[in-house]
Each structure stands twice: as structure tokens, then as C-alpha cells.
């Protein structure tokens, strides 16, 4: 997709203006293209109602366009409400959501307390989405439910096998061989995971949270999301928190947000083992999401899917960056 071509840009700007007019909004500045990546692009425009953004994901993540429409219909409190959606062309026009949580905090001070407020809101969003599994699949979200995960591991191993075959790294070869040897154990542990199902954002960090640190927030950038056990979201949600704070996952600064999230679903003490197993299994989904993101341009992150799979060895919910 040549998102930088004059033809594509002219069509996108024309659609943007048509949809703004239909919504009673007037553009008051030039349209710019602040982000252009191999996996998608974003256009920005100022209007008399504030900044708007046209997002055009690539074919690997174009499901995000109909997903936004579904989320705005089912759980509007927690997401941006699109101004317009064109599923056929894979375009979504969004209002500006304001500063991210990372921008508001400006550092790690207060981050743990902020996540105590944020993660239960995310849990509530997941609860609202639980009855809509089939609708989520219909948008094109990948099925990463526990029963599907043994097959997903095989798919991930195909990817890491190609990487290993092209690599001179003995470490990579050993890591890949170790994961291959865990297929039966992995399938058995998938069967042990309770069959809760909801949307896993799969990249739940402070730059994808709009608002905060207290009060209502909204969740943004759903291009990595999958249908999975809801607790798998904490693989990134809690893992990134521990890394940002440079603390152990058992540190109170991580435990308190974790328990606040689990309280949405029940007694945290009774759910902790389920969360840890869900996150351990979710590493395979994360590896496949890495592969999806890197499909067009692996670059320096080419080894990320294998590193994520190899972190199954840790028997922990933590995964490497």
C-alpha cells in the first residue's frame, strides 16, 4: 500500500473532508501525515471542533477499523467514538483523545497509583465485551482463546523456525528447539485454563491509555488486540509496569494494581494462579502479534517473536520487551 502517493493522499483527504462535512465539522488547516510506517499511516487535521486523525492500518491489522465501530457501539464509555468508518477502504476517522497517561505523568512518579485506577476500568470494559466474542471474531480479530492456543503455538514455531534457519545464532537454535519440545506441556496447560473470553488489547501500556491518572480513561490503538482469556492483557499491562518502575513483579507497586484489576472478576487471591497461567500462555499470542507487526519490515526486532516464545522458560508471566 503506497500511503505516501499523491493519489492515495488525495483520496484520503477527500474522504476526510466529506465525513467532516457530514458531521457538521469544518477543517481549518492543512492535512499532515505525522506517521508513515510499513504497517500503516495516520493523517492529522485541525478542525473547528479540535484535532482529528485518519488512521489507515495495513492488511495485517485492518480489523481495527470495524473493531472501533463495534467497541463504540458496545462499550462507548471506554473508547474513542469514531467520526466515520470506511470498512471497505480500511479507514477510521477519530477525534483527538487528549494526552496519554504517559504524557500526563511525565515519569514514573504516581504510576502505580494511576494503574490502580486504570486497570479496573479496563477490566470493566472486558466484562462488557464478554458476551460479544462472535462479534469480535467477525471484525477479523484473531482467535487466541485457550482451545486455539496449541495451534497458535505451531504457527509461532513456523515463524521462529524460519528466523532460526536464517540465523547463525546457536542461542536462537537452542531456544527454538526448547520451545518445540514444550508443545505437549503447553497444550496440557491450555486445557487447564478456565474458559473466560474477552478482548486482549495486547499492548496495554501508558501510551495507549488516554486520560488519567485519576478519573475516567479511554483505551486506544487496538491493532494488536486478539480474542483471548481476558487476564492475558496483564502480560503487557503489569509487565510494562514492573519494567518502568524497575521492580520485581511481586513488589507492592505491581501487586496493588494487579489486585485492583482482579477484583473486577472476583477474589484476587483465588484468581492469581489463573492470571499467571493466562499470561504465560499469552506469550504465544504476543509472539504472533510481534510477527504480525514486523511482517513488512522486521529490522532490529526480527528476533522478538523467538525471544518472547523463549520466555516460556521463565515459567512466569513476565516477558521480555
Coordinates of C-alpha atoms in Angstrom, one line a residue, residues 22-176:
X22 CA -21.4 15.2 7.1
X23 CA -20.7 15.5 10.8
X24 CA -21.0 19.3 10.8
X25 CA -17.3 19.9 11.3
X26 CA -15.1 22.2 9.3
X27 CA -11.4 21.6 8.6
X28 CA -9.4 24.8 9.4
X29 CA -5.8 23.7 8.5
X30 CA -3.7 21.6 6.2
X31 CA -3.8 17.8 6.5
X32 CA -0.4 16.4 7.6
X33 CA 1.0 12.9 7.7
X34 CA 2.9 12.7 11.0
X35 CA 3.2 8.9 11.0
X36 CA 4.0 6.7 8.0
X37 CA 5.1 3.1 8.8
X38 CA 5.3 -0.1 6.8
X39 CA 2.2 -1.4 8.7
X40 CA 0.0 1.8 8.4
X41 CA -0.3 5.5 8.4
X42 CA -2.0 8.4 10.2
X43 CA -3.2 11.7 8.9
X44 CA -3.8 14.7 11.2
X45 CA -6.1 17.7 10.6
X46 CA -7.2 20.7 12.7
X47 CA -10.9 21.5 12.7
X48 CA -13.3 23.9 14.3
X49 CA -14.1 21.1 16.8
X50 CA -10.5 20.2 17.6
X51 CA -7.9 17.9 16.0
X52 CA -9.0 14.7 14.1
X53 CA -7.0 11.7 13.0
X54 CA -7.5 9.4 10.0
X55 CA -5.9 6.0 10.7
X56 CA -5.3 3.6 7.8
X57 CA -3.9 0.3 9.2
X58 CA -2.2 -2.2 6.9
X59 CA -3.8 -5.5 5.8
X60 CA -2.4 -7.4 8.8
X61 CA -4.3 -5.1 11.3
X62 CA -7.1 -3.7 9.2
X63 CA -9.6 -5.4 11.5
X64 CA -9.0 -2.4 13.8
X65 CA -11.4 -0.4 11.6
X66 CA -14.6 -2.4 12.1
X67 CA -13.4 -3.2 15.7
X68 CA -13.6 0.5 16.6
X69 CA -17.2 0.6 15.3
X70 CA -18.1 -2.4 17.4
X71 CA -16.4 -1.1 20.6
X72 CA -18.1 2.3 20.2
X73 CA -21.4 0.5 20.0
X74 CA -21.0 -2.0 22.8
X75 CA -18.7 -0.1 25.3
X76 CA -18.7 3.6 24.3
X77 CA -17.5 4.7 27.7
X78 CA -14.1 3.2 27.3
X79 CA -13.1 4.0 23.7
X80 CA -13.0 6.9 21.2
X81 CA -16.2 7.2 19.2
X82 CA -15.2 7.3 15.5
X83 CA -16.5 10.2 13.5
X84 CA -16.6 7.9 10.5
X85 CA -15.6 4.4 9.4
X86 CA -14.9 3.0 5.9
X87 CA -14.5 -0.7 6.3
X88 CA -14.0 -1.3 2.6
X89 CA -11.1 1.0 2.3
X90 CA -9.9 0.3 5.9
X91 CA -10.1 3.9 7.2
X92 CA -11.3 5.2 10.5
X93 CA -11.6 8.9 11.4
X94 CA -11.2 9.6 15.1
X95 CA -11.4 12.7 17.4
X96 CA -8.4 13.6 19.4
X97 CA -8.4 11.8 22.7
X98 CA -6.2 14.3 24.6
X99 CA -2.9 13.5 26.4
X100 CA -1.9 9.9 27.1
X101 CA -1.4 8.7 30.7
X102 CA 2.4 8.7 30.0
X103 CA 2.3 12.3 28.9
X104 CA 0.2 13.3 31.9
X105 CA 2.5 11.7 34.4
X106 CA 5.7 12.7 32.7
X107 CA 7.6 10.0 34.5
X108 CA 7.1 7.1 36.9
X109 CA 6.1 9.1 40.0
X110 CA 2.5 8.2 40.7
X111 CA 2.4 5.5 38.0
X112 CA 1.4 2.6 40.4
X113 CA -1.4 4.6 41.9
X114 CA -2.6 5.6 38.4
X115 CA -2.7 2.0 37.3
X116 CA -4.8 1.1 40.4
X117 CA -7.4 3.5 38.9
X118 CA -6.9 2.5 35.3
X119 CA -6.7 -1.3 35.3
X120 CA -10.2 -1.9 37.0
X121 CA -11.7 0.3 34.2
X122 CA -10.0 -1.9 31.6
X123 CA -11.4 -4.9 33.5
X124 CA -14.9 -3.5 33.3
X125 CA -14.5 -3.0 29.6
X126 CA -13.5 -6.6 29.2
X127 CA -16.6 -7.7 31.3
X128 CA -18.9 -5.7 29.0
X129 CA -17.3 -7.4 25.9
X130 CA -17.5 -11.0 27.2
X131 CA -20.9 -11.6 25.6
X132 CA -19.6 -10.4 22.2
X133 CA -17.0 -13.0 21.3
X134 CA -18.5 -13.9 18.0
X135 CA -19.0 -10.2 17.1
X136 CA -15.3 -9.6 17.9
X137 CA -14.3 -12.6 15.7
X138 CA -16.4 -11.2 12.9
X139 CA -14.4 -8.0 12.8
X140 CA -11.3 -10.1 12.0
X141 CA -9.7 -10.2 15.5
X142 CA -7.6 -13.4 15.7
X143 CA -8.9 -16.2 17.9
X144 CA -6.4 -16.7 20.7
X145 CA -8.9 -18.5 23.1
X146 CA -7.3 -21.3 25.2
X147 CA -8.6 -24.1 22.9
X148 CA -6.9 -22.4 19.9
X149 CA -3.6 -21.8 21.5
X150 CA -1.8 -25.2 20.8
X151 CA -2.4 -24.5 17.1
X152 CA -1.2 -20.9 17.6
X153 CA 2.0 -22.2 19.1
X154 CA 2.6 -24.3 16.0
X155 CA 2.1 -21.2 13.9
X156 CA 4.5 -19.2 16.0
X157 CA 7.1 -22.0 15.7
X158 CA 6.8 -21.9 11.9
X159 CA 7.8 -18.2 12.1
X160 CA 10.6 -18.7 14.6
X161 CA 11.8 -21.7 12.7
X162 CA 12.3 -19.6 9.6
X163 CA 14.1 -17.0 11.6
X164 CA 16.3 -19.6 13.3
X165 CA 17.2 -21.2 10.0
X166 CA 18.4 -17.9 8.6
X167 CA 20.3 -17.1 11.8
X168 CA 23.9 -18.0 12.7
X169 CA 23.0 -17.8 16.4
X170 CA 23.4 -21.0 18.3
X171 CA 21.4 -19.4 21.1
X172 CA 18.5 -18.9 18.8
X173 CA 18.7 -22.5 17.6
X174 CA 18.7 -23.8 21.1
X175 CA 15.8 -21.6 22.2
X176 CA 13.7 -22.7 19.2

